[in-house]
mmCIF file with all atom_site columns, C-alpha atoms in Angstrom:
data_model
loop_
_atom_site.group_PDB
_atom_site.id
_atom_site.type_symbol
_atom_site.label_atom_id
_atom_site.label_alt_id
_atom_site.label_comp_id
_atom_site.label_asym_id
_atom_site.label_entity_id
_atom_site.label_seq_id
_atom_site.pdbx_PDB_ins_code
_atom_site.Cartn_x
_atom_site.Cartn_y
_atom_site.Cartn_z
_atom_site.occupancy
_atom_site.B_iso_or_equiv
_atom_site.pdbx_formal_charge
_atom_site.auth_seq_id
_atom_site.auth_comp_id
_atom_site.auth_asym_id
_atom_site.auth_atom_id
_atom_site.pdbx_PDB_model_num
ATOM 1   C CA . MET A 1 1   ? -57.896 -71.463 -18.542 1.00 72.00 ? 1   MET A CA 1
ATOM 2   C CA . ALA A 1 2   ? -56.640 -70.176 -15.239 1.00 80.00 ? 2   ALA A CA 1
ATOM 3   C CA . ARG A 1 3   ? -56.575 -72.324 -12.151 1.00 86.00 ? 3   ARG A CA 1
ATOM 4   C CA . SER A 1 4   ? -59.527 -72.072 -9.792  1.00 88.00 ? 4   SER A CA 1
ATOM 5   C CA . ALA A 1 5   ? -58.742 -69.609 -7.024  1.00 86.00 ? 5   ALA A CA 1
ATOM 6   C CA . LYS A 1 6   ? -60.261 -71.716 -4.272  1.00 90.00 ? 6   LYS A CA 1
ATOM 7   C CA . LYS A 1 7   ? -57.536 -74.333 -4.690  1.00 90.00 ? 7   LYS A CA 1
ATOM 8   C CA . GLY A 1 8   ? -54.766 -71.813 -4.152  1.00 88.00 ? 8   GLY A CA 1
ATOM 9   C CA . TYR A 1 9   ? -51.331 -71.983 -5.749  1.00 88.00 ? 9   TYR A CA 1
ATOM 10  C CA . PHE A 1 10  ? -49.873 -75.293 -6.747  1.00 90.00 ? 10  PHE A CA 1
ATOM 11  C CA . ILE A 1 11  ? -46.544 -76.204 -5.236  1.00 91.00 ? 11  ILE A CA 1
ATOM 12  C CA . ASP A 1 12  ? -45.013 -79.656 -5.193  1.00 92.00 ? 12  ASP A CA 1
ATOM 13  C CA . PRO A 1 13  ? -45.046 -80.799 -1.560  1.00 92.00 ? 13  PRO A CA 1
ATOM 14  C CA . SER A 1 14  ? -41.454 -81.979 -1.803  1.00 90.00 ? 14  SER A CA 1
ATOM 15  C CA . LEU A 1 15  ? -40.320 -78.577 -3.019  1.00 90.00 ? 15  LEU A CA 1
ATOM 16  C CA . GLU A 1 16  ? -42.288 -76.811 -0.329  1.00 89.00 ? 16  GLU A CA 1
ATOM 17  C CA . ASP A 1 17  ? -40.452 -78.851 2.310   1.00 89.00 ? 17  ASP A CA 1
ATOM 18  C CA . LYS A 1 18  ? -37.098 -77.946 0.813   1.00 88.00 ? 18  LYS A CA 1
ATOM 19  C CA . VAL A 1 19  ? -38.009 -74.255 0.734   1.00 87.00 ? 19  VAL A CA 1
ATOM 20  C CA . MET A 1 20  ? -39.062 -74.309 4.372   1.00 86.00 ? 20  MET A CA 1
ATOM 21  C CA . VAL A 1 21  ? -35.774 -75.924 5.354   1.00 86.00 ? 21  VAL A CA 1
ATOM 22  C CA . ALA A 1 22  ? -33.782 -73.418 3.311   1.00 84.00 ? 22  ALA A CA 1
ATOM 23  C CA . LYS A 1 23  ? -35.625 -70.518 4.906   1.00 81.00 ? 23  LYS A CA 1
ATOM 24  C CA . GLY A 1 24  ? -34.799 -71.956 8.328   1.00 80.00 ? 24  GLY A CA 1
ATOM 25  C CA . ASN A 1 25  ? -31.036 -71.906 7.920   1.00 78.00 ? 25  ASN A CA 1
ATOM 26  C CA . ASP A 1 26  ? -28.812 -69.369 6.248   1.00 70.00 ? 26  ASP A CA 1
ATOM 27  C CA . ASP A 1 27  ? -27.458 -71.807 3.707   1.00 67.00 ? 27  ASP A CA 1
ATOM 28  C CA . ARG A 1 28  ? -27.365 -70.099 0.319   1.00 74.00 ? 28  ARG A CA 1
ATOM 29  C CA . LYS A 1 29  ? -26.885 -73.307 -1.590  1.00 83.00 ? 29  LYS A CA 1
ATOM 30  C CA . PRO A 1 30  ? -29.258 -73.496 -4.557  1.00 89.00 ? 30  PRO A CA 1
ATOM 31  C CA . ILE A 1 31  ? -32.231 -75.805 -4.207  1.00 89.00 ? 31  ILE A CA 1
ATOM 32  C CA . GLN A 1 32  ? -32.097 -78.368 -6.959  1.00 91.00 ? 32  GLN A CA 1
ATOM 33  C CA . THR A 1 33  ? -35.504 -79.137 -8.316  1.00 92.00 ? 33  THR A CA 1
ATOM 34  C CA . TRP A 1 34  ? -37.269 -80.791 -11.199 1.00 93.00 ? 34  TRP A CA 1
ATOM 35  C CA . SER A 1 35  ? -40.543 -79.213 -10.214 1.00 92.00 ? 35  SER A CA 1
ATOM 36  C CA . ARG A 1 36  ? -40.952 -76.716 -13.034 1.00 92.00 ? 36  ARG A CA 1
ATOM 37  C CA . ARG A 1 37  ? -44.691 -76.752 -12.473 1.00 92.00 ? 37  ARG A CA 1
ATOM 38  C CA . SER A 1 38  ? -44.530 -75.168 -9.027  1.00 92.00 ? 38  SER A CA 1
ATOM 39  C CA . THR A 1 39  ? -45.730 -71.615 -8.567  1.00 92.00 ? 39  THR A CA 1
ATOM 40  C CA . ILE A 1 40  ? -43.325 -69.131 -7.002  1.00 92.00 ? 40  ILE A CA 1
ATOM 41  C CA . THR A 1 41  ? -44.756 -67.820 -3.734  1.00 90.00 ? 41  THR A CA 1
ATOM 42  C CA . PRO A 1 42  ? -43.495 -64.908 -1.639  1.00 90.00 ? 42  PRO A CA 1
ATOM 43  C CA . ASP A 1 43  ? -41.679 -67.514 0.502   1.00 87.00 ? 43  ASP A CA 1
ATOM 44  C CA . PHE A 1 44  ? -39.333 -68.178 -2.405  1.00 89.00 ? 44  PHE A CA 1
ATOM 45  C CA . VAL A 1 45  ? -38.048 -64.622 -2.690  1.00 89.00 ? 45  VAL A CA 1
ATOM 46  C CA . GLY A 1 46  ? -34.317 -64.306 -2.132  1.00 87.00 ? 46  GLY A CA 1
ATOM 47  C CA . LEU A 1 47  ? -33.629 -68.016 -2.549  1.00 88.00 ? 47  LEU A CA 1
ATOM 48  C CA . ASN A 1 48  ? -31.460 -69.623 -5.179  1.00 90.00 ? 48  ASN A CA 1
ATOM 49  C CA . PHE A 1 49  ? -32.897 -72.433 -7.239  1.00 91.00 ? 49  PHE A CA 1
ATOM 50  C CA . ALA A 1 50  ? -31.449 -74.792 -9.783  1.00 93.00 ? 50  ALA A CA 1
ATOM 51  C CA . VAL A 1 51  ? -34.315 -75.656 -12.099 1.00 93.00 ? 51  VAL A CA 1
ATOM 52  C CA . HIS A 1 52  ? -34.013 -78.650 -14.369 1.00 93.00 ? 52  HIS A CA 1
ATOM 53  C CA . ASN A 1 53  ? -34.665 -77.964 -18.045 1.00 92.00 ? 53  ASN A CA 1
ATOM 54  C CA . GLY A 1 54  ? -34.668 -81.604 -19.106 1.00 92.00 ? 54  GLY A CA 1
ATOM 55  C CA . LYS A 1 55  ? -30.905 -81.705 -19.464 1.00 92.00 ? 55  LYS A CA 1
ATOM 56  C CA . THR A 1 56  ? -29.149 -79.527 -16.926 1.00 92.00 ? 56  THR A CA 1
ATOM 57  C CA . PHE A 1 57  ? -30.018 -77.361 -13.961 1.00 93.00 ? 57  PHE A CA 1
ATOM 58  C CA . ILE A 1 58  ? -30.404 -73.663 -14.714 1.00 92.00 ? 58  ILE A CA 1
ATOM 59  C CA . PRO A 1 59  ? -29.611 -71.305 -11.831 1.00 92.00 ? 59  PRO A CA 1
ATOM 60  C CA . VAL A 1 60  ? -32.529 -69.039 -10.936 1.00 91.00 ? 60  VAL A CA 1
ATOM 61  C CA . TYR A 1 61  ? -32.376 -66.347 -8.314  1.00 90.00 ? 61  TYR A CA 1
ATOM 62  C CA . VAL A 1 62  ? -35.928 -65.469 -7.286  1.00 90.00 ? 62  VAL A CA 1
ATOM 63  C CA . THR A 1 63  ? -36.859 -61.817 -6.957  1.00 90.00 ? 63  THR A CA 1
ATOM 64  C CA . GLU A 1 64  ? -40.087 -60.199 -5.875  1.00 89.00 ? 64  GLU A CA 1
ATOM 65  C CA . ASN A 1 65  ? -41.231 -59.618 -9.450  1.00 89.00 ? 65  ASN A CA 1
ATOM 66  C CA . MET A 1 66  ? -41.254 -63.340 -10.152 1.00 90.00 ? 66  MET A CA 1
ATOM 67  C CA . VAL A 1 67  ? -43.969 -64.173 -7.632  1.00 90.00 ? 67  VAL A CA 1
ATOM 68  C CA . GLY A 1 68  ? -46.928 -65.794 -9.340  1.00 89.00 ? 68  GLY A CA 1
ATOM 69  C CA . HIS A 1 69  ? -44.910 -67.270 -12.178 1.00 92.00 ? 69  HIS A CA 1
ATOM 70  C CA . LYS A 1 70  ? -43.887 -70.903 -12.402 1.00 92.00 ? 70  LYS A CA 1
ATOM 71  C CA . LEU A 1 71  ? -40.307 -72.009 -11.887 1.00 92.00 ? 71  LEU A CA 1
ATOM 72  C CA . GLY A 1 72  ? -40.227 -73.537 -15.352 1.00 92.00 ? 72  GLY A CA 1
ATOM 73  C CA . GLU A 1 73  ? -40.713 -70.153 -16.985 1.00 92.00 ? 73  GLU A CA 1
ATOM 74  C CA . PHE A 1 74  ? -37.175 -69.262 -16.000 1.00 92.00 ? 74  PHE A CA 1
ATOM 75  C CA . SER A 1 75  ? -35.469 -72.360 -17.258 1.00 91.00 ? 75  SER A CA 1
ATOM 76  C CA . GLN A 1 76  ? -35.628 -72.627 -21.038 1.00 90.00 ? 76  GLN A CA 1
ATOM 77  C CA . SER A 1 77  ? -36.099 -76.148 -22.322 1.00 90.00 ? 77  SER A CA 1
ATOM 78  C CA . ARG A 1 78  ? -35.562 -75.282 -25.961 1.00 87.00 ? 78  ARG A CA 1
ATOM 79  C CA . MET A 1 79  ? -32.613 -73.747 -27.764 1.00 84.00 ? 79  MET A CA 1
ATOM 80  C CA . PHE A 1 80  ? -33.259 -70.781 -29.988 1.00 79.00 ? 80  PHE A CA 1
ATOM 81  C CA . LYS A 1 81  ? -31.991 -71.424 -33.503 1.00 78.00 ? 81  LYS A CA 1
ATOM 82  C CA . ALA A 1 82  ? -32.034 -68.863 -36.282 1.00 73.00 ? 82  ALA A CA 1
ATOM 83  C CA . HIS A 1 83  ? -30.818 -68.697 -39.828 1.00 73.00 ? 83  HIS A CA 1
ATOM 84  C CA . GLY A 1 84  ? -28.443 -66.110 -41.191 1.00 66.00 ? 84  GLY A CA 1
ATOM 85  C CA . GLY A 1 85  ? -27.604 -63.026 -39.180 1.00 61.00 ? 85  GLY A CA 1
ATOM 86  C CA . SER A 1 86  ? -24.195 -61.337 -39.044 1.00 56.00 ? 86  SER A CA 1
ATOM 87  C CA . LYS A 1 87  ? -21.236 -63.491 -40.092 1.00 45.00 ? 87  LYS A CA 1
ATOM 88  C CA . MET D 2 1   ? -63.654 -31.583 -34.778 1.00 68.00 ? 1   MET D CA 1
ATOM 89  C CA . PRO D 2 2   ? -63.989 -32.101 -31.024 1.00 74.00 ? 2   PRO D CA 1
ATOM 90  C CA . ARG D 2 3   ? -60.985 -33.029 -28.961 1.00 79.00 ? 3   ARG D CA 1
ATOM 91  C CA . ILE D 2 4   ? -61.460 -35.388 -26.057 1.00 80.00 ? 4   ILE D CA 1
ATOM 92  C CA . LEU D 2 5   ? -58.521 -36.119 -23.772 1.00 78.00 ? 5   LEU D CA 1
ATOM 93  C CA . GLY D 2 6   ? -56.060 -33.876 -25.505 1.00 74.00 ? 6   GLY D CA 1
ATOM 94  C CA . VAL D 2 7   ? -55.181 -35.535 -28.740 1.00 73.00 ? 7   VAL D CA 1
ATOM 95  C CA . ASP D 2 8   ? -58.146 -37.617 -29.718 1.00 76.00 ? 8   ASP D CA 1
ATOM 96  C CA . ILE D 2 9   ? -60.262 -36.232 -32.491 1.00 75.00 ? 9   ILE D CA 1
ATOM 97  C CA . PRO D 2 10  ? -63.159 -38.550 -33.181 1.00 78.00 ? 10  PRO D CA 1
ATOM 98  C CA . ASN D 2 11  ? -64.869 -37.733 -36.463 1.00 78.00 ? 11  ASN D CA 1
ATOM 99  C CA . ASN D 2 12  ? -68.365 -37.240 -37.845 1.00 84.00 ? 12  ASN D CA 1
ATOM 100 C CA . LYS D 2 13  ? -69.619 -40.594 -36.643 1.00 85.00 ? 13  LYS D CA 1
ATOM 101 C CA . LYS D 2 14  ? -72.265 -41.249 -34.075 1.00 88.00 ? 14  LYS D CA 1
ATOM 102 C CA . LEU D 2 15  ? -71.039 -40.863 -30.500 1.00 88.00 ? 15  LEU D CA 1
ATOM 103 C CA . ALA D 2 16  ? -71.283 -44.557 -29.658 1.00 89.00 ? 16  ALA D CA 1
ATOM 104 C CA . TYR D 2 17  ? -68.776 -45.224 -32.420 1.00 89.00 ? 17  TYR D CA 1
ATOM 105 C CA . SER D 2 18  ? -66.551 -42.185 -32.326 1.00 88.00 ? 18  SER D CA 1
ATOM 106 C CA . LEU D 2 19  ? -65.730 -42.668 -28.654 1.00 89.00 ? 19  LEU D CA 1
ATOM 107 C CA . ARG D 2 20  ? -64.083 -45.941 -29.587 1.00 89.00 ? 20  ARG D CA 1
ATOM 108 C CA . TYR D 2 21  ? -61.317 -44.033 -31.312 1.00 88.00 ? 21  TYR D CA 1
ATOM 109 C CA . ILE D 2 22  ? -59.939 -43.332 -27.872 1.00 89.00 ? 22  ILE D CA 1
ATOM 110 C CA . PHE D 2 23  ? -57.302 -45.958 -26.984 1.00 89.00 ? 23  PHE D CA 1
ATOM 111 C CA . GLY D 2 24  ? -58.738 -47.893 -24.066 1.00 90.00 ? 24  GLY D CA 1
ATOM 112 C CA . ILE D 2 25  ? -62.389 -47.382 -24.916 1.00 90.00 ? 25  ILE D CA 1
ATOM 113 C CA . GLY D 2 26  ? -64.226 -50.039 -26.854 1.00 91.00 ? 26  GLY D CA 1
ATOM 114 C CA . PRO D 2 27  ? -67.874 -50.823 -27.552 1.00 93.00 ? 27  PRO D CA 1
ATOM 115 C CA . LYS D 2 28  ? -68.638 -51.761 -23.969 1.00 93.00 ? 28  LYS D CA 1
ATOM 116 C CA . ARG D 2 29  ? -67.068 -48.757 -22.306 1.00 92.00 ? 29  ARG D CA 1
ATOM 117 C CA . ALA D 2 30  ? -68.489 -46.375 -24.897 1.00 91.00 ? 30  ALA D CA 1
ATOM 118 C CA . ASP D 2 31  ? -71.970 -47.658 -24.127 1.00 91.00 ? 31  ASP D CA 1
ATOM 119 C CA . ILE D 2 32  ? -71.437 -47.343 -20.380 1.00 93.00 ? 32  ILE D CA 1
ATOM 120 C CA . ILE D 2 33  ? -70.183 -43.788 -20.688 1.00 91.00 ? 33  ILE D CA 1
ATOM 121 C CA . LEU D 2 34  ? -73.111 -42.727 -22.840 1.00 91.00 ? 34  LEU D CA 1
ATOM 122 C CA . GLU D 2 35  ? -75.623 -44.434 -20.620 1.00 91.00 ? 35  GLU D CA 1
ATOM 123 C CA . GLN D 2 36  ? -74.287 -42.865 -17.444 1.00 91.00 ? 36  GLN D CA 1
ATOM 124 C CA . THR D 2 37  ? -73.892 -39.384 -18.889 1.00 90.00 ? 37  THR D CA 1
ATOM 125 C CA . GLY D 2 38  ? -77.295 -39.524 -20.553 1.00 88.00 ? 38  GLY D CA 1
ATOM 126 C CA . LEU D 2 39  ? -75.936 -38.364 -23.899 1.00 88.00 ? 39  LEU D CA 1
ATOM 127 C CA . ASP D 2 40  ? -77.649 -39.458 -27.087 1.00 88.00 ? 40  ASP D CA 1
ATOM 128 C CA . PRO D 2 41  ? -75.649 -42.304 -28.703 1.00 88.00 ? 41  PRO D CA 1
ATOM 129 C CA . ASP D 2 42  ? -76.975 -41.293 -32.120 1.00 88.00 ? 42  ASP D CA 1
ATOM 130 C CA . MET D 2 43  ? -75.638 -37.766 -31.871 1.00 87.00 ? 43  MET D CA 1
ATOM 131 C CA . ARG D 2 44  ? -72.723 -36.947 -34.164 1.00 87.00 ? 44  ARG D CA 1
ATOM 132 C CA . ALA D 2 45  ? -69.406 -36.195 -32.500 1.00 85.00 ? 45  ALA D CA 1
ATOM 133 C CA . LYS D 2 46  ? -69.147 -32.812 -34.190 1.00 84.00 ? 46  LYS D CA 1
ATOM 134 C CA . GLU D 2 47  ? -72.348 -31.669 -32.497 1.00 84.00 ? 47  GLU D CA 1
ATOM 135 C CA . LEU D 2 48  ? -70.759 -31.955 -29.056 1.00 85.00 ? 48  LEU D CA 1
ATOM 136 C CA . ASP D 2 49  ? -70.401 -28.655 -27.234 1.00 85.00 ? 49  ASP D CA 1
ATOM 137 C CA . GLU D 2 50  ? -67.709 -27.759 -24.736 1.00 85.00 ? 50  GLU D CA 1
ATOM 138 C CA . GLU D 2 51  ? -69.787 -28.716 -21.741 1.00 88.00 ? 51  GLU D CA 1
ATOM 139 C CA . GLN D 2 52  ? -70.692 -32.167 -23.032 1.00 88.00 ? 52  GLN D CA 1
ATOM 140 C CA . ILE D 2 53  ? -67.038 -32.898 -23.757 1.00 87.00 ? 53  ILE D CA 1
ATOM 141 C CA . ASN D 2 54  ? -66.204 -32.022 -20.191 1.00 88.00 ? 54  ASN D CA 1
ATOM 142 C CA . VAL D 2 55  ? -68.963 -34.306 -18.959 1.00 89.00 ? 55  VAL D CA 1
ATOM 143 C CA . ILE D 2 56  ? -67.483 -37.200 -20.944 1.00 88.00 ? 56  ILE D CA 1
ATOM 144 C CA . MET D 2 57  ? -63.980 -36.504 -19.719 1.00 88.00 ? 57  MET D CA 1
ATOM 145 C CA . SER D 2 58  ? -64.959 -36.349 -16.082 1.00 89.00 ? 58  SER D CA 1
ATOM 146 C CA . LYS D 2 59  ? -66.983 -39.536 -16.523 1.00 89.00 ? 59  LYS D CA 1
ATOM 147 C CA . ILE D 2 60  ? -63.923 -41.344 -17.852 1.00 89.00 ? 60  ILE D CA 1
ATOM 148 C CA . SER D 2 61  ? -61.820 -40.355 -14.879 1.00 88.00 ? 61  SER D CA 1
ATOM 149 C CA . GLU D 2 62  ? -64.682 -41.060 -12.493 1.00 88.00 ? 62  GLU D CA 1
ATOM 150 C CA . LEU D 2 63  ? -64.944 -44.622 -13.793 1.00 89.00 ? 63  LEU D CA 1
ATOM 151 C CA . ASN D 2 64  ? -61.172 -45.020 -13.463 1.00 88.00 ? 64  ASN D CA 1
ATOM 152 C CA . TYR D 2 65  ? -60.702 -45.998 -17.072 1.00 88.00 ? 65  TYR D CA 1
ATOM 153 C CA . LEU D 2 66  ? -57.075 -46.116 -18.085 1.00 87.00 ? 66  LEU D CA 1
ATOM 154 C CA . VAL D 2 67  ? -56.902 -44.509 -21.506 1.00 85.00 ? 67  VAL D CA 1
ATOM 155 C CA . GLU D 2 68  ? -54.382 -43.303 -24.046 1.00 85.00 ? 68  GLU D CA 1
ATOM 156 C CA . GLY D 2 69  ? -50.945 -42.513 -22.596 1.00 87.00 ? 69  GLY D CA 1
ATOM 157 C CA . ASP D 2 70  ? -51.609 -43.988 -19.187 1.00 90.00 ? 70  ASP D CA 1
ATOM 158 C CA . LEU D 2 71  ? -52.779 -47.262 -20.663 1.00 92.00 ? 71  LEU D CA 1
ATOM 159 C CA . ARG D 2 72  ? -49.873 -47.421 -23.076 1.00 92.00 ? 72  ARG D CA 1
ATOM 160 C CA . ARG D 2 73  ? -47.471 -46.804 -20.208 1.00 93.00 ? 73  ARG D CA 1
ATOM 161 C CA . ASP D 2 74  ? -49.173 -49.622 -18.330 1.00 93.00 ? 74  ASP D CA 1
ATOM 162 C CA . TYR D 2 75  ? -48.634 -51.979 -21.260 1.00 93.00 ? 75  TYR D CA 1
ATOM 163 C CA . ALA D 2 76  ? -44.993 -50.991 -21.586 1.00 93.00 ? 76  ALA D CA 1
ATOM 164 C CA . ALA D 2 77  ? -44.401 -51.440 -17.860 1.00 93.00 ? 77  ALA D CA 1
ATOM 165 C CA . ASN D 2 78  ? -45.868 -54.940 -17.924 1.00 92.00 ? 78  ASN D CA 1
ATOM 166 C CA . MET D 2 79  ? -43.716 -55.877 -20.854 1.00 92.00 ? 79  MET D CA 1
ATOM 167 C CA . LYS D 2 80  ? -40.635 -54.441 -19.217 1.00 92.00 ? 80  LYS D CA 1
ATOM 168 C CA . ARG D 2 81  ? -41.294 -56.431 -16.063 1.00 92.00 ? 81  ARG D CA 1
ATOM 169 C CA . LEU D 2 82  ? -41.562 -59.665 -18.040 1.00 91.00 ? 82  LEU D CA 1
ATOM 170 C CA . GLN D 2 83  ? -38.316 -58.936 -19.822 1.00 90.00 ? 83  GLN D CA 1
ATOM 171 C CA . ALA D 2 84  ? -36.488 -57.936 -16.655 1.00 89.00 ? 84  ALA D CA 1
ATOM 172 C CA . ILE D 2 85  ? -37.166 -61.198 -14.868 1.00 89.00 ? 85  ILE D CA 1
ATOM 173 C CA . ASN D 2 86  ? -36.024 -63.311 -17.801 1.00 88.00 ? 86  ASN D CA 1
ATOM 174 C CA . CYS D 2 87  ? -39.120 -65.441 -17.998 1.00 90.00 ? 87  CYS D CA 1
ATOM 175 C CA . TYR D 2 88  ? -40.374 -67.218 -21.076 1.00 91.00 ? 88  TYR D CA 1
ATOM 176 C CA . ARG D 2 89  ? -42.899 -64.546 -21.980 1.00 92.00 ? 89  ARG D CA 1
ATOM 177 C CA . GLY D 2 90  ? -40.243 -61.860 -21.624 1.00 92.00 ? 90  GLY D CA 1
ATOM 178 C CA . LEU D 2 91  ? -37.915 -63.708 -23.962 1.00 91.00 ? 91  LEU D CA 1
ATOM 179 C CA . ARG D 2 92  ? -40.653 -64.043 -26.564 1.00 91.00 ? 92  ARG D CA 1
ATOM 180 C CA . HIS D 2 93  ? -41.291 -60.315 -26.398 1.00 92.00 ? 93  HIS D CA 1
ATOM 181 C CA . ARG D 2 94  ? -37.590 -59.653 -26.883 1.00 91.00 ? 94  ARG D CA 1
ATOM 182 C CA . ARG D 2 95  ? -37.383 -61.928 -29.886 1.00 89.00 ? 95  ARG D CA 1
ATOM 183 C CA . GLY D 2 96  ? -40.527 -60.476 -31.412 1.00 89.00 ? 96  GLY D CA 1
ATOM 184 C CA . LEU D 2 97  ? -42.209 -63.870 -31.550 1.00 90.00 ? 97  LEU D CA 1
ATOM 185 C CA . PRO D 2 98  ? -45.710 -64.854 -30.437 1.00 93.00 ? 98  PRO D CA 1
ATOM 186 C CA . VAL D 2 99  ? -45.942 -64.902 -26.649 1.00 92.00 ? 99  VAL D CA 1
ATOM 187 C CA . ARG D 2 100 ? -48.866 -67.197 -26.012 1.00 92.00 ? 100 ARG D CA 1
ATOM 188 C CA . GLY D 2 101 ? -47.746 -70.475 -27.472 1.00 91.00 ? 101 GLY D CA 1
ATOM 189 C CA . GLN D 2 102 ? -48.979 -70.045 -31.046 1.00 92.00 ? 102 GLN D CA 1
ATOM 190 C CA . ARG D 2 103 ? -47.325 -71.969 -33.829 1.00 91.00 ? 103 ARG D CA 1
ATOM 191 C CA . THR D 2 104 ? -44.420 -70.361 -35.625 1.00 89.00 ? 104 THR D CA 1
ATOM 192 C CA . LYS D 2 105 ? -43.697 -72.940 -38.309 1.00 88.00 ? 105 LYS D CA 1
ATOM 193 C CA . THR D 2 106 ? -46.143 -71.002 -40.443 1.00 88.00 ? 106 THR D CA 1
ATOM 194 C CA . ASN D 2 107 ? -48.119 -67.833 -39.863 1.00 88.00 ? 107 ASN D CA 1
ATOM 195 C CA . ALA D 2 108 ? -47.303 -65.617 -36.862 1.00 88.00 ? 108 ALA D CA 1
ATOM 196 C CA . ARG D 2 109 ? -46.692 -62.815 -39.384 1.00 89.00 ? 109 ARG D CA 1
ATOM 197 C CA . THR D 2 110 ? -48.213 -60.176 -37.145 1.00 89.00 ? 110 THR D CA 1
ATOM 198 C CA . ARG D 2 111 ? -45.394 -60.637 -34.661 1.00 88.00 ? 111 ARG D CA 1
ATOM 199 C CA . LYS D 2 112 ? -42.613 -61.584 -37.037 1.00 86.00 ? 112 LYS D CA 1
ATOM 200 C CA . GLY D 2 113 ? -43.260 -58.893 -39.606 1.00 84.00 ? 113 GLY D CA 1
ATOM 201 C CA . LYS D 2 114 ? -43.056 -59.247 -43.346 1.00 83.00 ? 114 LYS D CA 1
ATOM 202 C CA . THR D 2 115 ? -41.716 -62.453 -44.781 1.00 79.00 ? 115 THR D CA 1
ATOM 203 C CA . ALA D 2 116 ? -37.949 -62.461 -45.179 1.00 71.00 ? 116 ALA D CA 1
ATOM 204 C CA . SER D 2 117 ? -36.750 -65.005 -47.720 1.00 67.00 ? 117 SER D CA 1
ATOM 205 C CA . VAL D 2 118 ? -33.778 -67.165 -46.877 1.00 68.00 ? 118 VAL D CA 1
ATOM 206 C CA . GLY D 2 119 ? -31.199 -67.378 -49.627 1.00 64.00 ? 119 GLY D CA 1
ATOM 207 C CA . GLY D 2 120 ? -33.799 -66.645 -52.225 1.00 58.00 ? 120 GLY D CA 1
ATOM 208 C CA . LEU D 2 121 ? -32.624 -63.205 -53.316 1.00 58.00 ? 121 LEU D CA 1
ATOM 209 C CA . ARG D 2 122 ? -29.658 -64.375 -55.403 1.00 57.00 ? 122 ARG D CA 1
ATOM 210 C CA . LYS D 2 123 ? -29.705 -64.558 -59.206 1.00 52.00 ? 123 LYS D CA 1
#
């Protein structure tokens, strides 16, 4: 079920602080984060993130289309394995 | 047979049912359309005259129902967006696997297509 609208988006407070700092200066260094559960807000657009997938940090560049999704959606935590295919 | 919205040719069924053959119109919307246009739901689709067809068509656009091509384009655009941003749902669409977290150990045949045996075809 979807989150109640009256609560607004969920963002980890620690991540929000980091985003605000990054917006303040022109540093393009990716923001390392473990907070896969945080929703991407319009503030995030144009920033680089490094989202933890349980093992490593996956680089994610946030575009306008990604607003409303969670950071974790862009950092796969499972490897795709398939049988067969071309040799 | 009557043609509503270009290509759709609902058959000899009652109006309340034949309208559902239009992509984007289900039981609910069919009922609303019939109620607001005052047409008899028990009338057969083939009995529709030109004027009544026009009434239905203008009602659909008046209610802002996305139907047929427009709705399909909408679907495709949504899917394309998900794939373009490389999110989990987009990847699942690309792989042709279930998008909403269903199990894939068994079942999921609607998305995966017909069973392909692994190494079982030899003999």
